[in-house]
XYZ file of N, CA, C and O in Angstrom:
756
model
N 6.280 -10.242 15.214
C 5.596 -9.908 16.079
C 6.132 -8.672 17.055
O 4.952 -7.803 17.415
N 7.287 -8.405 17.310
C 7.805 -7.382 18.104
C 7.400 -5.817 17.011
O 7.327 -4.731 17.913
N 7.649 -5.875 15.535
C 7.536 -4.547 15.003
C 5.767 -4.765 14.575
O 5.765 -3.534 14.907
N 5.224 -5.698 14.609
C 3.675 -4.824 15.422
C 3.442 -4.694 16.759
O 2.521 -3.493 16.548
N 4.384 -4.916 17.214
C 3.733 -4.969 18.604
C 3.996 -2.893 19.075
O 3.594 -2.338 19.483
N 4.931 -2.563 18.569
C 5.474 -1.202 18.481
C 4.760 -0.183 17.896
O 4.727 0.690 17.609
N 4.411 -1.205 16.238
C 3.093 -0.150 15.815
C 1.643 0.018 16.300
O 1.358 1.294 15.982
N 1.205 -0.966 16.866
C 0.084 -0.745 17.597
C 0.041 -0.377 19.169
O -0.993 -0.408 19.406
N 1.345 -0.397 19.779
C 1.779 -0.066 20.767
C 0.697 -0.766 22.161
O 0.619 -0.557 23.187
N 0.734 -2.169 21.565
C 0.522 -3.221 22.779
C 0.973 -4.817 22.661
O 1.899 -4.604 21.371
N 0.885 -5.763 23.561
C 1.901 -6.932 23.476
C 1.303 -7.765 22.415
O -0.044 -7.692 22.357
N 1.974 -8.367 21.476
C 1.671 -9.525 20.328
C 2.553 -10.353 20.832
O 3.749 -10.225 20.806
N 1.789 -11.780 20.799
C 2.632 -13.076 20.891
C 2.093 -13.605 19.919
O 1.135 -13.736 19.205
N 2.737 -14.394 19.218
C 3.583 -14.937 18.077
C 3.710 -16.312 18.334
O 4.637 -16.594 18.825
N 2.706 -17.406 17.800
C 3.336 -18.943 18.163
C 3.910 -18.851 17.434
O 3.618 -18.858 16.343
N 4.686 -20.233 17.657
C 5.578 -21.022 16.513
C 4.441 -21.524 15.457
O 3.908 -22.565 16.348
N 4.737 -21.323 14.190
C 4.213 -22.298 13.636
C 4.022 -23.578 13.276
O 5.554 -24.086 13.530
N 3.266 -24.174 13.234
C 3.323 -25.492 12.727
C 3.453 -25.168 10.844
O 2.538 -24.325 10.292
N 4.026 -26.601 10.419
C 4.416 -26.223 9.038
C 4.182 -27.555 8.123
O 4.305 -28.425 8.443
N 3.314 -26.975 6.581
C 3.118 -28.298 5.996
C 3.230 -28.283 4.375
O 3.319 -26.955 4.189
N 3.980 -29.092 3.964
C 3.672 -29.188 2.847
C 3.281 -29.784 2.148
O 3.164 -30.737 1.859
N 2.190 -29.430 1.280
C 1.466 -29.972 -0.057
C 1.579 -30.170 -1.329
O 2.602 -29.914 -2.352
N 1.573 -31.227 -1.171
C 2.146 -32.343 -2.517
C 1.142 -31.940 -3.321
O -0.009 -32.040 -3.255
N 1.399 -31.456 -5.308
C 0.458 -31.377 -5.945
C -0.573 -32.588 -6.486
O -1.481 -32.037 -6.576
N -0.142 -33.547 -6.248
C -0.900 -34.726 -6.469
C -2.093 -35.249 -5.417
O -2.909 -35.148 -6.364
N -1.860 -34.798 -4.774
C -2.674 -34.952 -3.555
C -3.420 -33.530 -2.868
O -3.940 -33.279 -1.984
N -3.077 -32.434 -3.677
C -3.531 -31.269 -3.145
C -4.315 -30.920 -3.288
O -4.968 -30.241 -1.715
N -5.854 -31.379 -3.907
C -7.180 -30.952 -3.970
C -7.682 -31.603 -2.212
O -8.533 -30.673 -1.688
N -7.428 -32.755 -2.159
C -7.599 -33.537 -0.695
C -6.980 -32.285 0.766
O -7.940 -31.853 1.479
N -6.075 -32.483 0.261
C -5.247 -31.637 1.797
C -5.227 -30.102 1.068
O -5.720 -29.483 2.767
N -6.213 -28.841 0.563
C -6.532 -27.897 0.292
C -7.178 -27.500 1.486
O -7.700 -26.913 2.126
N -8.532 -28.921 0.840
C -9.631 -29.293 1.598
C -9.832 -28.907 2.914
O -9.840 -28.427 4.041
N -8.644 -30.088 3.833
C -8.175 -30.050 5.035
C -7.591 -29.204 5.770
O -7.606 -28.554 7.153
N -6.973 -28.666 5.053
C -5.817 -27.358 5.556
C -6.628 -26.131 5.649
O -6.742 -25.270 6.461
N -8.073 -25.809 4.763
C -8.741 -24.433 5.039
C -9.381 -24.817 5.679
O -9.931 -23.962 6.557
N -9.902 -26.250 6.688
C -10.770 -26.024 7.708
C -10.162 -25.720 8.956
O -10.542 -24.969 9.610
N -8.542 -25.875 9.123
C -7.751 -25.365 9.792
C -8.012 -23.962 9.937
O -7.684 -23.155 11.325
N -7.942 -23.381 8.644
C -7.868 -22.057 9.008
C -9.114 -21.223 9.622
O -9.069 -19.786 10.150
N -10.421 -21.717 8.555
C -11.526 -21.133 9.075
C -12.566 -21.170 7.780
O -12.388 -21.408 6.720
N -13.763 -20.525 8.600
C -14.835 -20.896 7.287
C -15.185 -19.525 7.022
O -14.673 -18.126 7.610
N -16.333 -19.123 6.186
C -16.758 -17.654 5.710
C -15.752 -17.158 5.053
O -14.656 -17.491 4.345
N -15.710 -15.525 5.146
C -14.452 -14.854 4.679
C -13.326 -14.784 4.897
O -12.947 -15.014 6.262
N -12.577 -14.629 4.347
C -11.045 -14.920 4.410
C -10.164 -12.947 4.151
O -10.509 -12.758 2.814
N -9.518 -12.791 4.638
C -8.650 -11.343 4.025
C -7.833 -12.089 3.724
O -6.820 -12.744 4.759
N -6.865 -11.470 2.670
C -5.416 -12.392 1.966
C -4.914 -11.213 1.413
O -4.966 -9.927 0.779
N -4.138 -11.399 1.810
C -2.861 -10.328 1.259
C -1.284 -11.079 0.598
O -0.783 -12.075 1.208
N -0.963 -10.488 -0.618
C -0.040 -11.589 -1.487
C 0.750 -10.624 -1.731
O 1.038 -9.703 -1.841
N 2.244 -11.324 -2.042
C 3.139 -10.790 -2.514
C 4.049 -11.800 -3.193
O 3.660 -13.042 -3.259
N 4.627 -11.645 -4.687
C 5.479 -12.030 -5.266
C 6.534 -12.313 -5.374
O 6.406 -11.100 -4.715
N 7.210 -13.011 -5.330
C 8.778 -12.710 -5.052
C 9.367 -13.942 -6.069
O 8.849 -14.671 -6.755
N 10.586 -13.499 -6.313
C 11.633 -14.043 -7.885
C 12.909 -13.197 -7.051
O 13.467 -13.593 -6.346
N 13.481 -14.138 -8.502
C 14.875 -14.443 -8.550
C 15.020 -16.109 -8.756
O 14.823 -16.317 -9.891
N 16.141 -16.232 -7.952
C 16.839 -17.860 -7.919
C 15.179 -19.179 -7.712
O 14.823 -19.902 -8.106
N 14.555 -18.310 -6.614
C 12.994 -19.148 -5.743
C 11.945 -18.258 -6.116
O 12.153 -17.177 -5.811
N 11.337 -18.399 -7.056
C 9.948 -17.684 -7.453
C 8.995 -18.116 -6.716
O 8.660 -19.545 -6.380
N 7.428 -17.087 -6.282
C 6.250 -17.829 -6.202
C 5.942 -16.556 -5.682
O 5.587 -15.447 -5.681
N 4.384 -16.965 -4.545
C 3.874 -16.334 -4.362
C 3.710 -16.656 -2.187
O 3.608 -17.888 -2.182
N 3.686 -15.793 -1.836
C 3.936 -15.591 -0.399
C 1.676 -15.418 0.156
O 1.572 -13.886 -0.114
N 0.983 -15.550 0.765
C -0.079 -15.099 0.795
C -0.288 -15.026 2.465
O -0.121 -15.818 3.213
N -0.855 -14.270 3.250
C -1.072 -14.048 4.549
C -2.826 -14.013 4.756
O -3.125 -13.279 4.171
N -3.107 -14.991 5.364
C -4.736 -15.515 5.626
C -4.975 -15.450 6.918
O -4.276 -16.282 7.937
N -6.083 -14.530 6.691
C -6.739 -14.767 8.173
C -8.269 -14.204 8.491
O -8.419 -13.919 7.139
N -9.134 -14.856 8.769
C -10.474 -14.977 8.538
C -11.041 -13.295 8.891
O -10.849 -12.452 9.860
N -11.606 -12.960 7.764
C -11.997 -11.486 8.030
C -12.380 -11.336 8.999
O -12.273 -9.909 9.410
N -13.191 -11.723 9.961
C -13.661 -11.412 11.124
C -13.056 -11.068 12.339
O -12.831 -9.968 13.181
N -11.631 -11.854 11.964
C -10.646 -11.660 12.909
C -9.882 -10.606 12.472
O -9.252 -10.027 13.653
N -9.651 -10.300 11.211
C -8.673 -9.131 10.959
C -9.809 -7.698 11.070
O -8.610 -6.779 11.603
N -10.961 -7.841 11.408
C -11.810 -6.370 11.192
C -11.253 -6.386 12.808
O -11.100 -5.030 13.638
N -11.433 -7.578 14.237
C -10.820 -6.868 15.484
C -9.384 -6.604 15.457
O -9.290 -5.855 16.082
N -8.501 -7.285 14.581
C -6.957 -6.869 14.874
C -6.638 -5.492 14.487
O -6.186 -4.267 14.758
N -8.110 -4.903 13.077
C -7.728 -3.711 13.191
C -7.777 -2.620 13.822
O -7.427 -1.161 14.129
N -9.329 -3.330 14.451
C -9.995 -2.322 15.857
C -9.094 -2.466 16.876
O -9.161 -1.174 17.124
N -8.228 -3.303 16.738
C -6.959 -2.723 17.956
C -6.070 -2.418 17.365
O -5.660 -1.140 18.674
N -5.782 -2.633 16.509
C -4.830 -1.335 15.865
C -5.267 0.194 16.167
O -4.192 0.882 16.282
N -5.943 0.451 15.686
C -6.951 1.955 15.841
C -7.888 2.093 16.917
O -7.881 3.124 17.376
N -7.354 1.066 18.282
C -7.999 1.375 19.240
C -9.324 1.756 19.896
O -9.899 2.265 20.096
N -10.092 0.786 18.712
C -11.729 1.284 18.787
C -11.941 -0.305 18.968
O -11.858 -1.255 18.595
N -12.919 0.144 20.021
C -13.889 -1.551 20.742
C -14.722 -1.748 19.257
O -14.937 -1.060 19.027
N -14.958 -3.230 19.500
C -16.399 -3.680 18.899
C -17.843 -3.117 19.602
O -17.412 -3.551 20.443
N -18.196 -2.380 18.308
C -19.396 -1.855 19.206
C -20.612 -2.744 19.405
O -21.816 -2.513 20.010
N -20.457 -3.804 18.714
C -21.378 -4.904 18.403
C -20.693 -6.115 18.654
O -19.650 -6.436 18.341
N -21.528 -7.441 19.274
C -20.769 -8.768 18.985
C -20.629 -8.704 17.784
O -19.151 -9.895 17.916
N -21.219 -8.897 16.532
C -21.128 -9.118 15.045
C -20.510 -8.140 14.241
O -20.490 -6.795 14.020
N -19.125 -8.155 14.323
C -17.810 -7.123 13.610
C -18.063 -6.677 12.455
O -18.744 -7.625 11.610
N -18.004 -5.377 12.165
C -18.723 -5.222 10.950
C -17.523 -4.947 9.557
O -16.648 -5.389 9.911
N -18.126 -6.377 8.486
C -17.438 -6.553 7.872
C -17.219 -5.716 6.446
O -16.300 -5.914 5.412
N -17.334 -4.467 6.549
C -17.570 -3.691 5.147
C -16.259 -2.986 6.028
O -15.981 -2.042 6.932
N -14.999 -3.010 4.884
C -13.640 -2.651 4.960
C -13.262 -1.168 4.399
O -13.985 -1.444 3.573
N -13.194 -0.486 4.913
C -12.251 0.780 3.659
C -10.985 0.981 3.487
O -10.422 0.141 3.968
N -11.078 2.242 2.960
C -9.594 2.019 2.245
C -8.306 2.190 3.457
O -7.525 1.275 3.026
N -8.843 2.074 4.894
C -7.748 2.805 5.613
C -7.332 1.179 6.150
O -6.092 1.011 6.350
N -8.896 0.270 6.095
C -8.767 -0.820 6.373
C -7.662 -1.601 5.950
O -6.740 -2.496 6.248
N -7.897 -1.007 4.454
C -6.968 -1.755 3.961
C -5.582 -1.718 3.577
O -4.295 -2.754 3.698
N -5.425 -0.243 4.121
C -3.903 0.050 3.827
C -3.287 -0.165 5.338
O -2.421 -1.143 5.495
N -4.055 -0.827 6.559
C -3.701 -1.291 7.787
C -3.171 -2.930 7.123
O -2.512 -3.356 7.820
N -3.780 -3.533 6.603
C -4.143 -4.829 6.683
C -2.357 -5.354 5.586
O -1.768 -6.074 5.827
N -2.631 -4.255 4.698
C -0.984 -3.936 3.655
C 0.272 -4.270 4.283
O 0.942 -4.638 4.169
N 0.005 -3.223 5.152
C 1.304 -2.779 5.951
C 1.071 -4.152 6.710
O 2.790 -4.224 6.729
N 0.342 -4.665 7.528
C 0.771 -6.075 8.016
C 1.491 -7.290 7.515
O 2.335 -7.789 7.881
N 0.547 -6.832 6.198
C 1.030 -8.307 5.141
C 2.699 -8.045 4.844
O 3.408 -9.103 4.752
N 2.826 -6.695 5.214
C 4.329 -6.456 4.124
C 4.951 -6.818 5.191
O 6.320 -7.397 4.909
N 4.952 -6.517 6.566
C 5.524 -6.827 7.799
C 6.015 -7.978 7.770
O 7.067 -8.981 7.923
N 4.908 -8.645 7.915
C 5.038 -10.351 8.136
C 5.230 -10.993 6.494
O 6.333 -11.724 6.878
N 4.519 -10.725 5.184
C 5.827 -11.755 4.303
C 6.835 -11.386 4.440
O 7.881 -12.129 3.775
N 7.122 -10.028 4.444
C 8.634 -9.555 3.918
C 9.271 -10.072 5.141
O 10.622 -10.827 4.997
N 8.981 -10.762 6.240
C 9.785 -11.079 7.226
C 10.434 -12.572 6.821
O 11.146 -13.043 7.233
N 8.738 -13.175 6.333
C 8.895 -13.970 6.520
C 10.114 -14.963 5.434
O 11.227 -15.636 5.026
N 9.516 -14.555 3.971
C 10.304 -14.219 2.368
C 11.700 -13.800 2.539
O 12.307 -14.500 2.132
N 11.965 -12.937 3.002
C 13.205 -12.180 3.354
C 13.993 -12.706 4.426
O 15.482 -13.395 4.086
N 13.214 -13.762 5.380
C 14.314 -14.135 6.150
C 14.750 -15.462 5.625
O 15.665 -16.200 5.533
N 14.205 -15.839 4.712
C 14.364 -17.442 3.993
C 15.489 -16.843 2.599
O 16.178 -17.871 3.037
N 14.869 -15.947 2.331
C 16.562 -15.086 1.259
C 17.444 -15.280 1.900
O 18.582 -16.219 1.557
N 17.935 -14.829 3.172
C 18.813 -14.836 3.961
C 19.417 -15.436 4.856
O 20.030 -16.271 4.760
N 18.460 -17.058 5.223
C 19.323 -17.976 5.511
C 19.560 -18.854 4.610
O 20.455 -19.215 4.328
N 18.672 -18.883 3.304
C 19.409 -19.149 2.241
C 20.322 -18.705 1.246
O 20.901 -19.135 0.216
N 20.940 -17.546 2.028
C 22.083 -16.806 1.255
C 21.624 -16.513 -0.127
O 22.612 -16.621 -1.145
N 20.153 -16.246 -0.247
C 19.933 -16.090 -1.964
C 19.054 -14.346 -1.965
O 18.259 -14.490 -1.079
N 19.434 -13.559 -3.223
C 18.796 -12.389 -2.909
C 17.197 -12.486 -3.599
O 17.005 -13.426 -4.573
N 16.461 -12.162 -2.771
C 14.857 -12.470 -3.293
C 14.087 -11.031 -3.329
O 14.341 -10.629 -2.950
N 13.615 -10.622 -4.853
C 12.843 -9.217 -4.918
C 11.531 -9.630 -4.820
O 10.798 -10.743 -5.469
N 10.623 -9.082 -4.515
C 9.151 -8.936 -4.067
C 8.279 -7.409 -4.310
O 9.185 -7.114 -4.498
N 6.943 -8.053 -4.225
C 6.036 -6.353 -4.566
C 5.420 -6.369 -3.464
O 5.528 -7.061 -2.368
N 4.927 -5.009 -3.889
C 4.130 -4.444 -3.025
C 2.697 -5.585 -2.149
O 2.391 -6.335 -3.329
N 2.496 -5.875 -1.175
C 1.251 -6.971 -1.130
C -0.274 -6.050 -1.731
O -0.457 -5.049 -1.621
N -1.125 -7.393 -1.969
C -2.209 -6.699 -2.664
C -2.763 -7.445 -1.694
O -2.607 -8.594 -1.407
N -3.949 -6.899 -1.422
C -5.168 -7.284 -0.380
C -6.484 -7.025 -0.905
O -6.761 -6.472 -1.904
N -7.106 -8.735 -0.619
C -8.521 -8.627 -1.161
C -8.867 -9.677 -0.464
O -8.673 -10.580 0.457
N -10.389 -9.692 -0.182
C -11.368 -10.237 0.807
C -11.727 -11.350 -0.007
O -12.417 -11.491 -1.305
N -11.822 -12.418 0.560
C -11.869 -13.860 -0.329
C -13.575 -14.341 0.407
O -13.093 -14.307 1.653
N -14.063 -15.094 -0.482
C -15.127 -16.496 0.154
C -14.103 -17.541 0.334
O -13.362 -17.558 -0.369
N -13.986 -18.311 1.642
C -13.064 -19.030 1.943
C -13.223 -20.013 0.557
O -12.717 -20.554 -0.084
N -14.573 -20.704 0.264
C -14.725 -21.548 -0.805
C -13.631 -20.775 -2.078
O -13.198 -21.782 -2.882
N -13.779 -19.574 -2.713
C -13.444 -18.563 -3.814
C -12.047 -19.258 -3.650
O -11.370 -19.370 -4.718
N -11.300 -18.685 -2.627
C -9.949 -18.594 -2.678
C -9.427 -20.368 -2.811
O -8.191 -20.223 -3.007
N -10.384 -21.059 -1.945
C -9.542 -22.753 -2.205
C -9.625 -22.847 -3.660
O -8.413 -23.279 -4.416
N -10.992 -22.500 -4.274
C -10.817 -22.634 -5.899
C -9.862 -21.989 -6.259
O -8.773 -22.949 -7.272
N -9.364 -20.383 -6.228
C -8.283 -20.220 -6.999
C -6.707 -20.805 -7.052
O -5.762 -21.099 -7.463
N -6.487 -21.348 -5.195
C -5.451 -22.392 -4.948
C -5.756 -23.255 -5.653
O -4.174 -23.996 -5.908
N -6.708 -23.967 -5.918
C -6.680 -25.321 -6.929
C -6.124 -25.270 -7.830
O -5.524 -26.283 -8.665
N -6.020 -24.118 -8.886
C -5.833 -23.906 -10.246
C -4.367 -23.386 -10.418
O -4.396 -24.234 -11.275
N -3.717 -23.668 -8.967
C -2.070 -23.553 -9.520
C -1.929 -25.276 -8.845
O -0.759 -25.275 -8.423
N -2.081 -26.234 -9.978
C -1.772 -27.778 -9.771
C -0.591 -27.848 -9.898
O -0.185 -29.037 -9.337
N 0.954 -27.049 -10.777
C 1.592 -27.097 -10.813
C 2.473 -26.508 -9.883
O 3.706 -26.846 -9.888
N 1.987 -26.235 -8.533
C 2.569 -25.401 -7.226
C 2.652 -26.250 -6.333
O 1.723 -27.057 -6.077
N 3.958 -26.296 -5.648
C 3.777 -26.963 -4.291
C 4.041 -25.843 -3.290
O 3.915 -24.553 -3.783
N 2.589 -26.444 -2.049
C 2.590 -25.178 -1.305
C 3.179 -25.343 0.211
O 3.383 -26.747 0.435
N 3.690 -24.794 0.593
C 4.051 -24.655 2.172
C 2.886 -23.691 3.212
O 2.434 -22.785 2.438
N 2.633 -24.664 3.732
C 1.638 -23.896 4.796
C 2.293 -23.440 5.955
O 2.336 -24.515 7.445
N 1.972 -22.479 6.628
C 2.194 -22.246 8.209
C 1.022 -22.041 8.153
O 0.894 -20.812 8.752
N 1.118 -22.137 9.682
C -0.215 -21.844 10.853
C 0.487 -20.684 11.651
O 0.945 -21.488 12.438
N -0.494 -19.781 11.745
C 0.068 -18.992 12.440
C -0.846 -18.385 13.729
O -2.361 -18.528 13.356
N -0.519 -17.567 14.880
C -1.575 -17.629 15.506
C -0.894 -16.321 16.642
O 0.083 -16.366 17.284
N -2.098 -14.960 16.335
C -1.458 -14.249 17.103
C -2.395 -13.973 18.097
O -3.313 -14.132 18.399
N -1.958 -13.268 19.516
C -2.717 -13.229 20.713
C -2.594 -11.821 20.782
O -1.569 -11.425 21.593
N -3.373 -10.726 21.144
C -3.270 -9.910 21.701
C -4.471 -9.506 22.253
O -5.726 -9.544 22.177
N -4.177 -8.910 23.362
C -5.018 -8.297 24.287
C -6.323 -9.361 24.628
O -7.571 -9.218 24.629
N -5.668 -10.555 24.829
C -6.389 -12.134 24.843
C -7.968 -12.273 24.136
O -8.535 -13.440 24.029
N -7.174 -11.890 22.679
C -7.693 -11.916 21.327
C -6.590 -12.877 20.696
O -5.728 -12.733 20.113
N -7.371 -14.142 20.399
C -6.719 -14.834 19.516
C -7.211 -14.691 18.175
O -8.522 -14.791 17.495
N -5.916 -14.404 16.929
C -6.606 -14.016 15.845
C -5.594 -15.399 14.608
O -4.196 -15.697 14.246
N -6.367 -16.270 14.590
C -5.908 -17.463 13.659
C -5.714 -17.249 12.385
O -6.667 -16.934 11.802
N -4.693 -17.808 11.455
C -4.530 -17.881 9.938
C -3.540 -18.683 9.943
O -2.368 -19.376 10.563
N -2.963 -18.256 8.364
C -2.262 -19.089 7.802
C -1.175 -18.463 7.110
O -2.206 -17.180 6.610
N -0.026 -18.715 6.695
C 0.963 -17.885 5.697
C 0.567 -18.941 4.509
O 1.043 -20.215 5.082
N 0.287 -18.919 3.473
C 0.484 -20.027 2.031
C 1.716 -19.554 1.105
O 1.204 -18.462 0.340
N 2.456 -20.519 0.875
C 3.587 -20.004 -0.299
C 3.714 -20.897 -1.223
O 3.970 -21.771 -0.950
N 3.305 -20.478 -2.198
C 3.015 -21.436 -3.638
C 4.654 -21.352 -4.577
O 5.154 -19.974 -4.611
N 5.155 -22.561 -4.603
C 6.325 -22.554 -5.102
C 6.160 -23.419 -6.335
O 5.533 -24.298 -6.017
N 7.018 -22.846 -7.295
C 6.988 -24.243 -8.609
C 7.428 -25.226 -8.027
O 8.484 -25.069 -7.167
N 7.495 -26.694 -8.850
C 8.116 -27.821 -8.691
C 10.026 -27.647 -8.433
O 10.676 -27.654 -7.438
N 10.220 -26.448 -9.776
C 11.517 -26.399 -9.692
C 12.299 -25.272 -8.505
O 13.187 -25.598 -7.535
N 11.313 -24.470 -8.319
C 11.678 -23.297 -6.893
C 11.791 -24.175 -5.411
O 12.922 -23.957 -4.750
N 10.639 -25.227 -5.362
C 10.715 -25.959 -4.066
C 12.098 -26.769 -3.945
O 13.367 -27.128 -3.428
N 12.719 -27.833 -5.428
C 13.785 -27.935 -6.015
C 14.624 -27.237 -5.294
O 15.783 -27.726 -4.850
N 14.818 -26.078 -6.243
C 16.083 -25.543 -5.266
C 16.554 -24.772 -4.423
O 16.985 -24.891 -3.574
N 15.251 -24.647 -3.663
C 14.783 -24.562 -1.679
C 15.277 -25.414 -1.127
O 16.402 -25.433 -0.192
N 14.940 -27.095 -1.468
C 15.304 -27.480 -0.980
C 17.170 -27.955 -0.870
O 17.933 -28.781 0.010
N 17.449 -27.892 -2.140
C 19.050 -27.785 -2.718
C 19.896 -26.835 -1.617
O 20.878 -27.256 -1.001
N 18.945 -25.682 -1.394
C 19.570 -24.463 -0.521
C 19.857 -25.152 1.096
O 20.694 -24.576 1.616
N 18.483 -25.114 1.579
C 18.740 -26.319 2.909
C 19.865 -26.750 2.730
O 20.447 -27.107 3.756
N 19.733 -28.580 1.865
C 20.645 -29.035 1.865
C 22.141 -28.586 2.323
O 22.547 -28.976 3.098
N 22.227 -27.355 0.961
C 23.497 -27.095 1.303
C 24.256 -26.348 2.472
O 24.992 -26.291 3.257
N 22.894 -25.600 3.428
C 23.321 -24.540 4.490
C 23.595 -25.721 5.486
O 24.608 -25.194 6.672
N 23.068 -26.719 5.425
C 22.894 -27.456 6.419
C 24.139 -28.305 6.306
O 24.979 -29.023 7.582
N 24.526 -28.985 5.405
C 26.212 -29.593 4.908
C 27.549 -28.413 5.607
O 27.912 -28.527 5.778
N 26.954 -26.867 5.021
C 28.432 -25.848 5.929
C 28.334 -26.205 7.236
O 29.055 -25.682 7.881
N 26.370 -26.357 7.519
C 26.743 -26.312 9.602
C 27.342 -27.630 10.071
O 27.954 -27.341 10.610
N 27.396 -28.832 9.249
C 27.790 -29.625 9.750
C 29.345 -30.069 9.673
O 30.170 -30.819 10.160
N 29.538 -29.363 8.037
C 30.967 -29.722 7.754
C 32.039 -28.455 7.905
O 33.335 -28.990 8.571
C-alpha cells in the first residue's frame, strides 16, 4: 500500500486480507462461492508465474469497473460519467501491469523471504475476462490447490475490492506447508 501511495501520491489504505485454501476435490463449489465474493461482470486480471522450490501462478483480480476507477485515480482523472469507460488503452494495461507487479511480487517475494527460499517469477500479464470465463479457466486447473486472499484498497473514499489467487500444485502446497512448519519449529525451538 505504501509503494502504491507513493506512485499515485494519494493515501491508500489496504485491509488485512482474509485467506481461504480451496481443496481440489471441492473446488467447483468453492470457486463459485469465492467468485461471488469478488464480483460479477468483467474482471481485470494480472498474472505472474513463479517457480523453483515452490511453483505456481499468482493472479491479482479486481472488477474491471473498479480498476477503471483506480486507473483514473492514478492518472488524476475523474469519472466523467456514472458508468466508467470499460475500453482500456495500452497505457491502462501498463498501469495495471505495474500495480500487479508491485502487489504480486510483494506477496510472492514476501512468501519466499519468509520461507527462506528463492523464487523466480515472470513479468505480469494482464487480461480482461468475463467473470464466468475466468472461473471456467480456473476450474480447468483441477490438480491445483488455491490460496485466495481477499483484499480491499481504499483510495479517496473509493473502495476497490478484489482478490489474489495463488495456484499451487499439490506438491508445492505440501512443500509450502513443510517450510511453514520448519519456520514455526525454528521460532518455537
